[in-house]
mmCIF file of C-alpha atoms and ligand atoms in Angstrom:
data_model
loop_
_atom_site.group_PDB
_atom_site.id
_atom_site.type_symbol
_atom_site.label_atom_id
_atom_site.label_comp_id
_atom_site.label_asym_id
_atom_site.label_seq_id
_atom_site.Cartn_x
_atom_site.Cartn_y
_atom_site.Cartn_z
ATOM 1 C CA MET A 1 -14.448 7.831 -18.212
ATOM 2 C CA ARG A 2 -16.013 5.793 -21.062
ATOM 3 C CA VAL A 3 -16.399 1.995 -20.882
ATOM 4 C CA GLU A 4 -14.042 1.577 -23.844
ATOM 5 C CA GLN A 5 -11.294 3.182 -21.793
ATOM 6 C CA LEU A 6 -11.638 0.436 -19.231
ATOM 7 C CA GLN A 7 -9.885 -2.007 -21.582
ATOM 8 C CA LEU A 8 -12.076 -4.938 -20.580
ATOM 9 C CA TRP A 9 -10.178 -8.218 -20.331
ATOM 10 C CA ALA A 10 -7.105 -6.144 -19.734
ATOM 11 C CA GLY A 11 -4.918 -8.647 -17.869
ATOM 12 C CA GLU A 12 -6.310 -9.753 -14.598
ATOM 13 C CA ARG A 13 -7.699 -13.224 -13.996
ATOM 14 C CA GLN A 14 -11.119 -12.122 -12.716
ATOM 15 C CA LEU A 15 -12.994 -8.867 -12.550
ATOM 16 C CA VAL A 16 -16.146 -9.242 -10.552
ATOM 17 C CA LEU A 17 -18.838 -6.566 -10.239
ATOM 18 C CA CYS A 18 -21.160 -6.891 -7.282
ATOM 19 C CA ARG A 19 -24.540 -5.176 -6.828
ATOM 20 C CA ASP A 20 -27.337 -5.359 -4.402
ATOM 21 C CA ASP A 21 -29.671 -2.392 -4.389
ATOM 22 C CA ALA A 22 -31.405 -3.296 -1.121
ATOM 23 C CA ALA A 23 -28.093 -3.304 0.685
ATOM 24 C CA GLY A 24 -26.820 -0.236 -1.214
ATOM 25 C CA LEU A 25 -23.976 -2.273 -2.525
ATOM 26 C CA ARG A 26 -21.861 -1.489 -5.537
ATOM 27 C CA ALA A 27 -18.429 -3.133 -5.444
ATOM 28 C CA ALA A 28 -15.666 -4.431 -7.727
ATOM 29 C CA ILE A 29 -13.269 -7.309 -6.947
ATOM 30 C CA VAL A 30 -10.179 -7.808 -9.096
ATOM 31 C CA VAL A 31 -8.109 -10.946 -8.795
ATOM 32 C CA ASP A 32 -4.969 -9.990 -10.590
ATOM 33 C CA ASP A 33 -2.743 -13.070 -10.300
ATOM 34 C CA THR A 34 -2.884 -16.343 -8.345
ATOM 35 C CA THR A 35 0.485 -17.872 -9.319
ATOM 36 C CA LEU A 36 1.738 -17.738 -5.699
ATOM 37 C CA GLY A 37 -1.602 -18.476 -3.932
ATOM 38 C CA PRO A 38 -5.072 -16.940 -3.492
ATOM 39 C CA GLY A 39 -5.225 -13.232 -4.144
ATOM 40 C CA LEU A 40 -4.688 -11.268 -0.916
ATOM 41 C CA GLY A 41 -5.692 -7.630 -0.872
ATOM 42 C CA GLY A 42 -7.663 -5.040 1.180
ATOM 43 C CA VAL A 43 -11.257 -3.807 0.847
ATOM 44 C CA ARG A 44 -11.325 -0.089 0.110
ATOM 45 C CA LEU A 45 -14.450 1.882 0.888
ATOM 46 C CA LYS A 46 -14.372 5.183 -0.895
ATOM 47 C CA ALA A 47 -16.471 7.666 -2.880
ATOM 48 C CA TYR A 48 -15.453 7.563 -6.566
ATOM 49 C CA PRO A 49 -16.373 10.012 -9.326
ATOM 50 C CA SER A 50 -17.729 7.138 -11.431
ATOM 51 C CA GLU A 51 -18.103 3.338 -11.381
ATOM 52 C CA ALA A 52 -15.377 3.153 -14.107
ATOM 53 C CA ALA A 53 -12.930 5.087 -11.946
ATOM 54 C CA ALA A 54 -13.570 2.586 -9.080
ATOM 55 C CA VAL A 55 -12.737 -0.344 -11.376
ATOM 56 C CA VAL A 56 -9.617 1.331 -12.700
ATOM 57 C CA GLU A 57 -8.365 2.021 -9.187
ATOM 58 C CA CYS A 58 -9.203 -1.534 -8.122
ATOM 59 C CA ARG A 59 -7.199 -2.956 -10.987
ATOM 60 C CA ARG A 60 -4.121 -0.784 -10.277
ATOM 61 C CA LEU A 61 -4.230 -1.714 -6.530
ATOM 62 C CA ALA A 62 -4.713 -5.427 -7.363
ATOM 63 C CA ALA A 63 -1.741 -5.468 -9.721
ATOM 64 C CA ALA A 64 0.408 -3.783 -7.076
ATOM 65 C CA MET A 65 -0.648 -6.512 -4.591
ATOM 66 C CA THR A 66 0.732 -9.128 -6.960
ATOM 67 C CA LEU A 67 4.086 -7.352 -6.891
ATOM 68 C CA LYS A 68 3.995 -6.752 -3.126
ATOM 69 C CA ASN A 69 3.191 -10.303 -2.232
ATOM 70 C CA ALA A 70 5.813 -11.768 -4.682
ATOM 71 C CA ILE A 71 8.547 -9.508 -3.318
ATOM 72 C CA ALA A 72 7.596 -10.087 0.305
ATOM 73 C CA GLU A 73 7.773 -13.860 -0.333
ATOM 74 C CA VAL A 74 4.320 -14.635 1.104
ATOM 75 C CA PRO A 75 2.269 -17.417 -0.462
ATOM 76 C CA PHE A 76 -0.410 -15.152 -1.909
ATOM 77 C CA GLY A 77 -1.321 -13.696 -5.262
ATOM 78 C CA GLY A 78 -2.607 -10.200 -5.828
ATOM 79 C CA ALA A 79 -6.175 -8.965 -5.518
ATOM 80 C CA LYS A 80 -8.174 -6.035 -4.263
ATOM 81 C CA SER A 81 -11.770 -4.862 -3.918
ATOM 82 C CA VAL A 82 -13.429 -1.466 -3.744
ATOM 83 C CA LEU A 83 -16.850 -0.628 -2.267
ATOM 84 C CA LEU A 84 -18.318 2.478 -3.749
ATOM 85 C CA ASP A 85 -19.321 4.848 -0.967
ATOM 86 C CA SER A 86 -22.462 6.595 -2.134
ATOM 87 C CA GLY A 87 -22.664 8.860 0.997
ATOM 88 C CA ALA A 88 -25.397 7.204 2.988
ATOM 89 C CA ILE A 89 -24.963 3.559 3.848
ATOM 90 C CA PRO A 90 -28.303 2.327 5.123
ATOM 91 C CA ASP A 91 -26.965 -0.544 7.257
ATOM 92 C CA ARG A 92 -23.173 -1.023 7.273
ATOM 93 C CA ALA A 93 -23.298 -4.487 8.808
ATOM 94 C CA ALA A 94 -25.824 -5.667 6.175
ATOM 95 C CA LEU A 95 -23.650 -4.182 3.438
ATOM 96 C CA MET A 96 -20.483 -5.916 4.647
ATOM 97 C CA ARG A 97 -22.271 -9.300 4.998
ATOM 98 C CA ARG A 98 -23.756 -9.018 1.535
ATOM 99 C CA PHE A 99 -20.289 -8.200 0.181
ATOM 100 C CA GLY A 100 -18.974 -11.180 2.102
ATOM 101 C CA ALA A 101 -21.457 -13.425 0.302
ATOM 102 C CA PHE A 102 -20.039 -12.265 -3.077
ATOM 103 C CA VAL A 103 -16.511 -12.980 -1.783
ATOM 104 C CA ALA A 104 -17.503 -16.396 -0.460
ATOM 105 C CA GLY A 105 -18.992 -17.111 -3.904
ATOM 106 C CA LEU A 106 -15.544 -16.842 -5.447
ATOM 107 C CA GLY A 107 -14.503 -20.000 -3.689
ATOM 108 C CA GLY A 108 -11.441 -18.724 -1.816
ATOM 109 C CA VAL A 109 -9.589 -17.163 -4.756
ATOM 110 C CA TYR A 110 -9.818 -13.765 -3.039
ATOM 111 C CA VAL A 111 -8.779 -13.173 0.598
ATOM 112 C CA PRO A 112 -9.979 -9.733 1.657
ATOM 113 C CA GLY A 113 -8.239 -7.576 4.315
ATOM 114 C CA VAL A 114 -8.429 -4.082 5.808
ATOM 115 C CA ASP A 115 -7.789 -1.013 3.632
ATOM 116 C CA MET A 116 -8.710 2.660 3.645
ATOM 117 C CA GLY A 117 -12.237 3.084 4.833
ATOM 118 C CA THR A 118 -12.657 -0.362 6.364
ATOM 119 C CA THR A 119 -11.901 -1.811 9.816
ATOM 120 C CA VAL A 120 -11.314 -5.173 11.492
ATOM 121 C CA ASP A 121 -15.024 -5.106 12.463
ATOM 122 C CA ASP A 122 -16.004 -4.846 8.782
ATOM 123 C CA LEU A 123 -13.776 -7.850 7.941
ATOM 124 C CA ALA A 124 -15.341 -9.872 10.817
ATOM 125 C CA LEU A 125 -18.788 -9.146 9.168
ATOM 126 C CA ILE A 126 -17.500 -10.177 5.760
ATOM 127 C CA ALA A 127 -16.252 -13.438 7.343
ATOM 128 C CA GLU A 128 -19.689 -14.068 8.821
ATOM 129 C CA ALA A 129 -20.948 -14.566 5.318
ATOM 130 C CA GLY A 130 -18.577 -17.441 4.816
ATOM 131 C CA ALA A 131 -15.647 -15.629 3.215
ATOM 132 C CA ALA A 132 -12.120 -16.589 4.362
ATOM 133 C CA VAL A 133 -10.689 -13.231 5.399
ATOM 134 C CA SER A 134 -7.545 -11.719 6.918
ATOM 135 C CA CYS A 135 -7.441 -8.898 9.468
ATOM 136 C CA ALA A 136 -10.708 -9.917 11.210
ATOM 137 C CA ASP A 137 -9.023 -9.983 14.628
ATOM 138 C CA GLU A 138 -6.067 -7.626 14.391
ATOM 139 C CA ASP A 139 -5.270 -4.437 12.495
ATOM 140 C CA PRO A 140 -1.954 -4.930 10.688
ATOM 141 C CA SER A 141 -1.213 -1.204 10.485
ATOM 142 C CA PRO A 142 1.433 -1.099 13.257
ATOM 143 C CA TRP A 143 3.306 -3.861 11.453
ATOM 144 C CA THR A 144 3.005 -2.002 8.150
ATOM 145 C CA ALA A 145 4.438 1.047 9.876
ATOM 146 C CA LEU A 146 7.416 -0.953 11.167
ATOM 147 C CA GLY A 147 8.239 -2.207 7.676
ATOM 148 C CA VAL A 148 7.858 1.359 6.200
ATOM 149 C CA PHE A 149 10.192 2.601 8.976
ATOM 150 C CA ALA A 150 12.830 -0.005 8.020
ATOM 151 C CA ALA A 151 12.451 0.954 4.301
ATOM 152 C CA LEU A 152 12.688 4.669 4.958
ATOM 153 C CA ARG A 153 15.788 4.208 7.131
ATOM 154 C CA ALA A 154 17.519 2.190 4.389
ATOM 155 C CA ALA A 155 16.720 4.857 1.817
ATOM 156 C CA VAL A 156 18.169 7.497 4.138
ATOM 157 C CA ALA A 157 21.284 5.401 4.536
ATOM 158 C CA HIS A 158 21.435 5.092 0.723
ATOM 159 C CA VAL A 159 21.528 8.873 0.225
ATOM 160 C CA THR A 160 23.495 9.961 3.318
ATOM 161 C CA GLY A 161 25.690 7.024 4.005
ATOM 162 C CA SER A 162 24.299 6.634 7.524
ATOM 163 C CA ASP A 163 21.087 5.134 8.824
ATOM 164 C CA GLU A 164 21.176 7.585 11.773
ATOM 165 C CA LEU A 165 17.836 9.434 11.871
ATOM 166 C CA ASP A 166 18.717 11.980 14.482
ATOM 167 C CA GLY A 167 17.709 15.381 13.180
ATOM 168 C CA VAL A 168 16.487 13.994 9.813
ATOM 169 C CA ARG A 169 13.378 15.950 8.718
ATOM 170 C CA VAL A 170 10.624 13.619 7.735
ATOM 171 C CA LEU A 171 7.252 14.893 6.463
ATOM 172 C CA VAL A 172 4.549 12.316 7.118
ATOM 173 C CA GLN A 173 1.490 12.955 4.917
ATOM 174 C CA GLY A 174 -1.503 11.282 6.670
ATOM 175 C CA ALA A 175 -1.700 10.826 10.412
ATOM 176 C CA GLY A 176 -3.848 7.731 10.221
ATOM 177 C CA HIS A 177 -3.214 4.178 11.314
ATOM 178 C CA VAL A 178 0.086 3.785 9.478
ATOM 179 C CA GLY A 179 1.239 7.413 9.352
ATOM 180 C CA ALA A 180 0.830 8.014 13.119
ATOM 181 C CA ALA A 181 2.639 4.798 14.057
ATOM 182 C CA LEU A 182 5.470 5.634 11.638
ATOM 183 C CA ALA A 183 5.709 9.206 12.976
ATOM 184 C CA ARG A 184 6.001 7.967 16.555
ATOM 185 C CA ARG A 185 8.722 5.524 15.678
ATOM 186 C CA LEU A 186 10.632 8.225 13.747
ATOM 187 C CA ALA A 187 10.365 10.607 16.645
ATOM 188 C CA GLU A 188 11.723 7.866 19.001
ATOM 189 C CA HIS A 189 14.743 7.716 16.754
ATOM 190 C CA GLY A 190 15.342 11.435 16.940
ATOM 191 C CA ALA A 191 13.879 12.431 13.601
ATOM 192 C CA CYS A 192 12.298 15.877 13.279
ATOM 193 C CA VAL A 193 8.675 15.000 12.303
ATOM 194 C CA LEU A 194 6.390 17.194 10.258
ATOM 195 C CA VAL A 195 2.832 16.024 9.927
ATOM 196 C CA ALA A 196 0.088 16.897 7.439
ATOM 197 C CA ASP A 197 -3.491 15.703 7.380
ATOM 198 C CA VAL A 198 -6.712 16.947 5.909
ATOM 199 C CA ASP A 199 -7.999 16.464 9.445
ATOM 200 C CA ALA A 200 -6.122 19.470 10.920
ATOM 201 C CA ALA A 201 -6.887 18.542 14.493
ATOM 202 C CA ARG A 202 -5.431 15.056 13.977
ATOM 203 C CA ALA A 203 -2.239 16.474 12.524
ATOM 204 C CA ALA A 204 -1.941 19.072 15.294
ATOM 205 C CA ALA A 205 -2.468 16.490 18.078
ATOM 206 C CA LEU A 206 0.203 14.189 16.651
ATOM 207 C CA ALA A 207 2.694 16.999 16.055
ATOM 208 C CA ASP A 208 2.144 18.241 19.595
ATOM 209 C CA GLU A 209 2.682 14.767 21.009
ATOM 210 C CA LEU A 210 5.929 14.291 19.119
ATOM 211 C CA GLY A 211 7.277 17.804 19.501
ATOM 212 C CA GLY A 212 7.069 18.244 15.755
ATOM 213 C CA ALA A 213 5.089 20.650 13.529
ATOM 214 C CA ALA A 214 1.806 20.351 11.738
ATOM 215 C CA ILE A 215 1.774 21.678 8.246
ATOM 216 C CA ALA A 216 -1.126 22.470 5.902
ATOM 217 C CA PRO A 217 -2.014 19.517 3.557
ATOM 218 C CA GLU A 218 -1.627 21.742 0.518
ATOM 219 C CA ALA A 219 1.919 22.648 1.579
ATOM 220 C CA VAL A 220 3.199 19.024 1.451
ATOM 221 C CA LEU A 221 4.837 19.193 -1.970
ATOM 222 C CA ASP A 222 6.621 22.493 -1.349
ATOM 223 C CA THR A 223 7.895 21.959 2.163
ATOM 224 C CA ALA A 224 11.656 21.400 2.529
ATOM 225 C CA CYS A 225 12.448 18.089 4.227
ATOM 226 C CA ASP A 226 14.833 15.180 3.856
ATOM 227 C CA VAL A 227 12.157 12.537 3.397
ATOM 228 C CA LEU A 228 8.586 12.753 2.204
ATOM 229 C CA ALA A 229 6.540 9.808 3.585
ATOM 230 C CA PRO A 230 3.155 9.640 1.867
ATOM 231 C CA CYS A 231 0.865 7.653 4.061
ATOM 232 C CA ALA A 232 -2.608 8.819 2.868
ATOM 233 C CA VAL A 233 -4.116 8.943 -0.631
ATOM 234 C CA ALA A 234 -2.953 7.451 -3.983
ATOM 235 C CA ARG A 235 -1.142 9.232 -6.851
ATOM 236 C CA VAL A 236 0.437 11.957 -4.729
ATOM 237 C CA VAL A 237 3.478 12.053 -7.041
ATOM 238 C CA ASP A 238 2.585 13.204 -10.538
ATOM 239 C CA ALA A 239 4.929 14.878 -13.077
ATOM 240 C CA ALA A 240 4.191 18.404 -11.728
ATOM 241 C CA ALA A 241 4.678 17.303 -8.136
ATOM 242 C CA VAL A 242 8.126 15.871 -8.917
ATOM 243 C CA GLU A 243 9.177 19.423 -9.983
ATOM 244 C CA ARG A 244 7.966 20.885 -6.745
ATOM 245 C CA LEU A 245 9.389 18.329 -4.273
ATOM 246 C CA ARG A 246 12.087 19.590 -1.918
ATOM 247 C CA CYS A 247 13.231 16.302 -0.438
ATOM 248 C CA ARG A 248 15.906 13.645 -1.088
ATOM 249 C CA VAL A 249 13.843 10.547 -0.415
ATOM 250 C CA VAL A 250 10.235 9.521 -1.056
ATOM 251 C CA ALA A 251 9.298 6.496 1.011
ATOM 252 C CA GLY A 252 5.924 5.804 2.544
ATOM 253 C CA ALA A 253 2.996 3.481 2.865
ATOM 254 C CA ALA A 254 0.468 5.034 0.379
ATOM 255 C CA ASN A 255 -0.497 2.523 -2.239
ATOM 256 C CA ASP A 256 -0.310 3.535 -5.890
ATOM 257 C CA MET A 257 1.921 6.504 -5.061
ATOM 258 C CA LEU A 258 3.048 7.449 -8.532
ATOM 259 C CA ALA A 259 0.437 8.878 -10.876
ATOM 260 C CA GLU A 260 2.215 7.185 -13.815
ATOM 261 C CA PRO A 261 5.315 4.970 -14.063
ATOM 262 C CA ARG A 262 7.422 7.614 -15.739
ATOM 263 C CA CYS A 263 7.351 9.612 -12.500
ATOM 264 C CA ALA A 264 9.923 7.103 -11.291
ATOM 265 C CA GLU A 265 12.238 8.337 -14.053
ATOM 266 C CA LEU A 266 11.476 11.984 -13.279
ATOM 267 C CA LEU A 267 12.312 11.408 -9.589
ATOM 268 C CA ALA A 268 15.573 9.645 -10.462
ATOM 269 C CA ALA A 269 16.454 12.572 -12.809
ATOM 270 C CA ARG A 270 16.069 14.940 -9.917
ATOM 271 C CA GLY A 271 18.235 12.756 -7.685
ATOM 272 C CA ILE A 272 15.394 11.830 -5.354
ATOM 273 C CA ALA A 273 15.531 8.218 -4.094
ATOM 274 C CA TYR A 274 12.066 6.657 -4.398
ATOM 275 C CA VAL A 275 11.247 3.447 -2.559
ATOM 276 C CA PRO A 276 8.422 1.617 -4.366
ATOM 277 C CA GLU A 277 5.517 1.488 -1.875
ATOM 278 C CA PHE A 278 4.775 -2.162 -2.652
ATOM 279 C CA VAL A 279 8.177 -2.929 -1.236
ATOM 280 C CA ALA A 280 8.003 -0.595 1.813
ATOM 281 C CA ASN A 281 4.435 -1.336 2.849
ATOM 282 C CA ALA A 282 4.547 -5.133 2.838
ATOM 283 C CA GLY A 283 4.535 -5.321 6.625
ATOM 284 C CA GLY A 284 0.788 -5.940 6.805
ATOM 285 C CA VAL A 285 0.803 -8.915 4.379
ATOM 286 C CA ILE A 286 3.829 -10.351 6.203
ATOM 287 C CA GLN A 287 2.001 -10.067 9.531
ATOM 288 C CA ILE A 288 -1.031 -11.810 7.945
ATOM 289 C CA HIS A 289 1.172 -14.578 6.803
ATOM 290 C CA ALA A 290 2.872 -14.791 10.261
ATOM 291 C CA LEU A 291 -0.481 -15.115 12.016
ATOM 292 C CA ARG A 292 -1.498 -17.999 9.828
ATOM 293 C CA GLU A 293 1.834 -19.682 10.314
ATOM 294 C CA GLY A 294 1.898 -19.111 14.077
ATOM 295 C CA TRP A 295 5.202 -17.167 14.037
ATOM 296 C CA ASP A 296 6.299 -15.630 17.311
ATOM 297 C CA GLU A 297 6.877 -11.870 17.517
ATOM 298 C CA PRO A 298 10.666 -11.917 17.255
ATOM 299 C CA ARG A 299 10.411 -13.906 13.977
ATOM 300 C CA LEU A 300 7.848 -11.462 12.646
ATOM 301 C CA ARG A 301 9.909 -8.402 13.640
ATOM 302 C CA ALA A 302 13.007 -9.876 11.974
ATOM 303 C CA ARG A 303 11.061 -10.358 8.714
ATOM 304 C CA LEU A 304 9.714 -6.864 8.849
ATOM 305 C CA LEU A 305 13.124 -5.333 9.508
ATOM 306 C CA ALA A 306 14.460 -7.337 6.579
ATOM 307 C CA ILE A 307 12.344 -5.006 4.391
ATOM 308 C CA GLY A 308 15.159 -2.479 5.113
ATOM 309 C CA GLU A 309 17.779 -4.852 3.746
ATOM 310 C CA ARG A 310 15.658 -5.500 0.648
ATOM 311 C CA VAL A 311 15.355 -1.769 -0.006
ATOM 312 C CA ARG A 312 19.084 -1.264 0.488
ATOM 313 C CA GLU A 313 19.808 -3.924 -2.172
ATOM 314 C CA LEU A 314 17.125 -2.626 -4.510
ATOM 315 C CA LEU A 315 18.404 0.948 -4.437
ATOM 316 C CA ALA A 316 22.026 -0.251 -4.892
ATOM 317 C CA ASP A 317 20.987 -2.554 -7.810
ATOM 318 C CA ALA A 318 19.041 0.185 -9.429
ATOM 319 C CA GLU A 319 21.925 2.597 -9.213
ATOM 320 C CA ARG A 320 24.390 0.006 -10.530
ATOM 321 C CA GLU A 321 22.208 -1.026 -13.421
ATOM 322 C CA HIS A 322 21.117 2.508 -14.263
ATOM 323 C CA VAL A 323 17.427 1.697 -13.898
ATOM 324 C CA THR A 324 14.789 3.222 -11.577
ATOM 325 C CA PRO A 325 13.989 1.522 -8.258
ATOM 326 C CA LEU A 326 10.523 0.957 -9.749
ATOM 327 C CA ALA A 327 11.942 -0.975 -12.687
ATOM 328 C CA ALA A 328 14.268 -2.969 -10.345
ATOM 329 C CA ALA A 329 11.332 -3.881 -8.100
ATOM 330 C CA HIS A 330 9.244 -4.988 -11.084
ATOM 331 C CA ALA A 331 12.077 -7.172 -12.319
ATOM 332 C CA LEU A 332 12.504 -8.734 -8.897
ATOM 333 C CA ALA A 333 8.773 -9.575 -8.639
ATOM 334 C CA GLU A 334 8.727 -10.903 -12.181
ATOM 335 C CA ARG A 335 11.683 -13.189 -11.442
ATOM 336 C CA ARG A 336 9.836 -14.615 -8.494
ATOM 337 C CA LEU A 337 6.601 -15.113 -10.402
ATOM 338 C CA ALA A 338 8.479 -16.664 -13.379
ATOM 339 C CA ALA A 339 10.289 -19.120 -11.066
ATOM 340 C CA ALA A 340 6.953 -20.098 -9.481
ATOM 341 C CA ARG A 341 5.307 -20.530 -12.901
ATOM 342 C CA ALA A 342 8.264 -22.696 -14.081
ATOM 343 C CA GLU A 343 7.941 -24.818 -10.908
ATOM 344 C CA VAL A 344 4.194 -25.370 -11.583
ATOM 345 C CA ALA A 345 4.864 -26.215 -15.266
ATOM 346 C CA ALA A 346 7.533 -28.721 -14.254
ATOM 347 C CA ALA A 347 5.390 -30.506 -11.587
HETATM 348 P P1 NAI B 1 -6.072 5.719 7.398
HETATM 349 O O1 NAI B 1 -7.386 5.890 6.723
HETATM 350 O O2 NAI B 1 -6.003 5.191 8.807
HETATM 351 O O3 NAI B 1 -5.281 7.088 7.446
HETATM 352 C C1 NAI B 1 -5.231 7.940 6.295
HETATM 353 C C2 NAI B 1 -5.019 9.342 6.863
HETATM 354 O O4 NAI B 1 -4.779 10.222 5.743
HETATM 355 C C3 NAI B 1 -6.244 9.964 7.534
HETATM 356 O O5 NAI B 1 -5.806 10.542 8.782
HETATM 357 C C4 NAI B 1 -6.781 10.932 6.594
HETATM 358 O O6 NAI B 1 -7.440 12.057 7.216
HETATM 359 C C5 NAI B 1 -5.549 11.408 5.918
HETATM 360 N N1 NAI B 1 -5.678 11.977 4.612
HETATM 361 C C6 NAI B 1 -6.611 11.657 3.640
HETATM 362 N N2 NAI B 1 -6.358 12.393 2.581
HETATM 363 C C7 NAI B 1 -5.341 13.167 2.773
HETATM 364 C C8 NAI B 1 -4.623 14.205 2.051
HETATM 365 N N3 NAI B 1 -4.979 14.523 0.818
HETATM 366 N N4 NAI B 1 -3.646 14.839 2.657
HETATM 367 C C9 NAI B 1 -3.226 14.531 3.893
HETATM 368 N N5 NAI B 1 -3.848 13.608 4.655
HETATM 369 C C10 NAI B 1 -4.847 12.962 4.083
HETATM 370 O O7 NAI B 1 -5.242 4.815 6.343
HETATM 371 P P2 NAI B 1 -3.983 3.905 6.714
HETATM 372 O O8 NAI B 1 -4.481 2.525 7.071
HETATM 373 O O9 NAI B 1 -3.068 4.610 7.623
HETATM 374 O O10 NAI B 1 -3.313 3.779 5.272
HETATM 375 C C11 NAI B 1 -2.611 4.834 4.689
HETATM 376 C C12 NAI B 1 -2.029 4.395 3.344
HETATM 377 O O11 NAI B 1 -1.201 3.252 3.448
HETATM 378 C C13 NAI B 1 -3.156 4.078 2.353
HETATM 379 O O12 NAI B 1 -2.783 4.429 0.994
HETATM 380 C C14 NAI B 1 -3.148 2.515 2.438
HETATM 381 O O13 NAI B 1 -3.654 1.931 1.186
HETATM 382 C C15 NAI B 1 -1.687 2.264 2.637
HETATM 383 N N6 NAI B 1 -1.470 0.936 3.266
HETATM 384 C C16 NAI B 1 -1.956 0.674 4.482
HETATM 385 C C17 NAI B 1 -1.738 -0.536 5.089
HETATM 386 C C18 NAI B 1 -2.216 -0.834 6.472
HETATM 387 O O14 NAI B 1 -1.750 -1.852 7.023
HETATM 388 N N7 NAI B 1 -3.071 -0.043 6.993
HETATM 389 C C19 NAI B 1 -0.985 -1.595 4.388
HETATM 390 C C20 NAI B 1 -0.443 -1.194 3.086
HETATM 391 C C21 NAI B 1 -0.702 0.044 2.575
#
C-alpha cells in the first residue's frame, strides 16, 4: 500500500504514530471522534503486512468505535490503537509502559482498553505510565458475549418469529474470550453449537465440552447453519463469502466484519439478516461505563440484554424502510452524534 492511498487527514481528529526503537515499539493511535467524550477503544497487538495496513485498520476500527459508543449511549467517543507485532518483543512490559507514555502524552483524549492480542495485565502496564485506561482490572469479554447473545437471539426471532434457541444451529468462528463464552451460553439455551478455530485443539475442547462439533476453519463459509457468529478476525464477509454462506443470520462480535459496506446489501439481497457488530458487541464498553459509574450487576445485565431490544428495533426499521441494517445503524449513530453536537453548539 502506498502512502498516497492512506488519504492523510482523512477524517479523524488525531492520527498519532508512536515509535521507540529501543523498546521495539511501532504503534498508531487514531482518535476518530470526541463529540460524546474521550475516545474509548482497544489496543490491538498484531502482525501487519505493512505499517500503512496497520494505520488503515486502526482507522476503520476507531470509526466503528464512534458508532458503537454512540449507539450504546455511553459517554465516550471513538478511538483505537494498534501495536505492530514484529515477531520478537524484547521486553513486553517495557513496550507497554512506553506505549502508555505516548497515550498519557495525549492528555486523556484516548482511553485504551483490551483488544485482540492484549490482556488486562498489558493495560495495567500502560496505566503505570500515567495513562487513564479501561480494563486494567477486569476483562470485559464475558459481558461482550452476553450482549452478543442478546443480539443474536433477537436476530433469530426476527427471521423465525421466535427467540427460542432450542435446536438452532449456530456456528461460532473463534473460540477465544468472547466466542467461548457465547458458545457456552448458546449451549445452555439448547442451541446446537459448531465451533471453528485456527487453534484446532481449542475448538475441539470447546465442542467436546458443549456436546457440539468442531469444524475446520476453512469450512466456516460453506457449512450449513442457522446463524454464523464471527468472533475472531476482521473482514470475514466479503462479496465472494456472501455467495457461499449457508445461514439465515450473521451476528457476532468480530469487529470490522464486512470487507466493504456493499456486503450489507449483498447479504440483504440473499435474505440473510446481518446484525452490525458495533451494535452487537457493545457489551464491553457498557461494562466499562458501568464500572466507572458503580452500577450493580442487575443494572449492568439489564443494559446488556437491552442490546437485544435495540437489534429487534433496528432490523424491523431496516425492513420497513427498505434499507440495510448497516445503513439503519449508521443513521441511528449519526442522529445521536448530531443531537450531541447541537447541544454543545447551543450551550
Ligand atoms: P481472542 O483473541 O480471545 O479470540 C480470538 C479467537 O479466534 C482465538 O481463539 C483465535 O485462535 C481464533 N482465530 C483467529 N483467527 C481465526 C480464524 N481465521 N478462524 C477461526 N478462528 C480464528 O479475541 P476476543 O477477545 O474473543 O475477540 C474476538 C473478536 O471480538 C475480535 O474481533 C474483537 O475485536 C471483537 N471484540 C471483542 C471484545 C471483547 O470484549 N473481548 C469487545 C468487542 C469486540
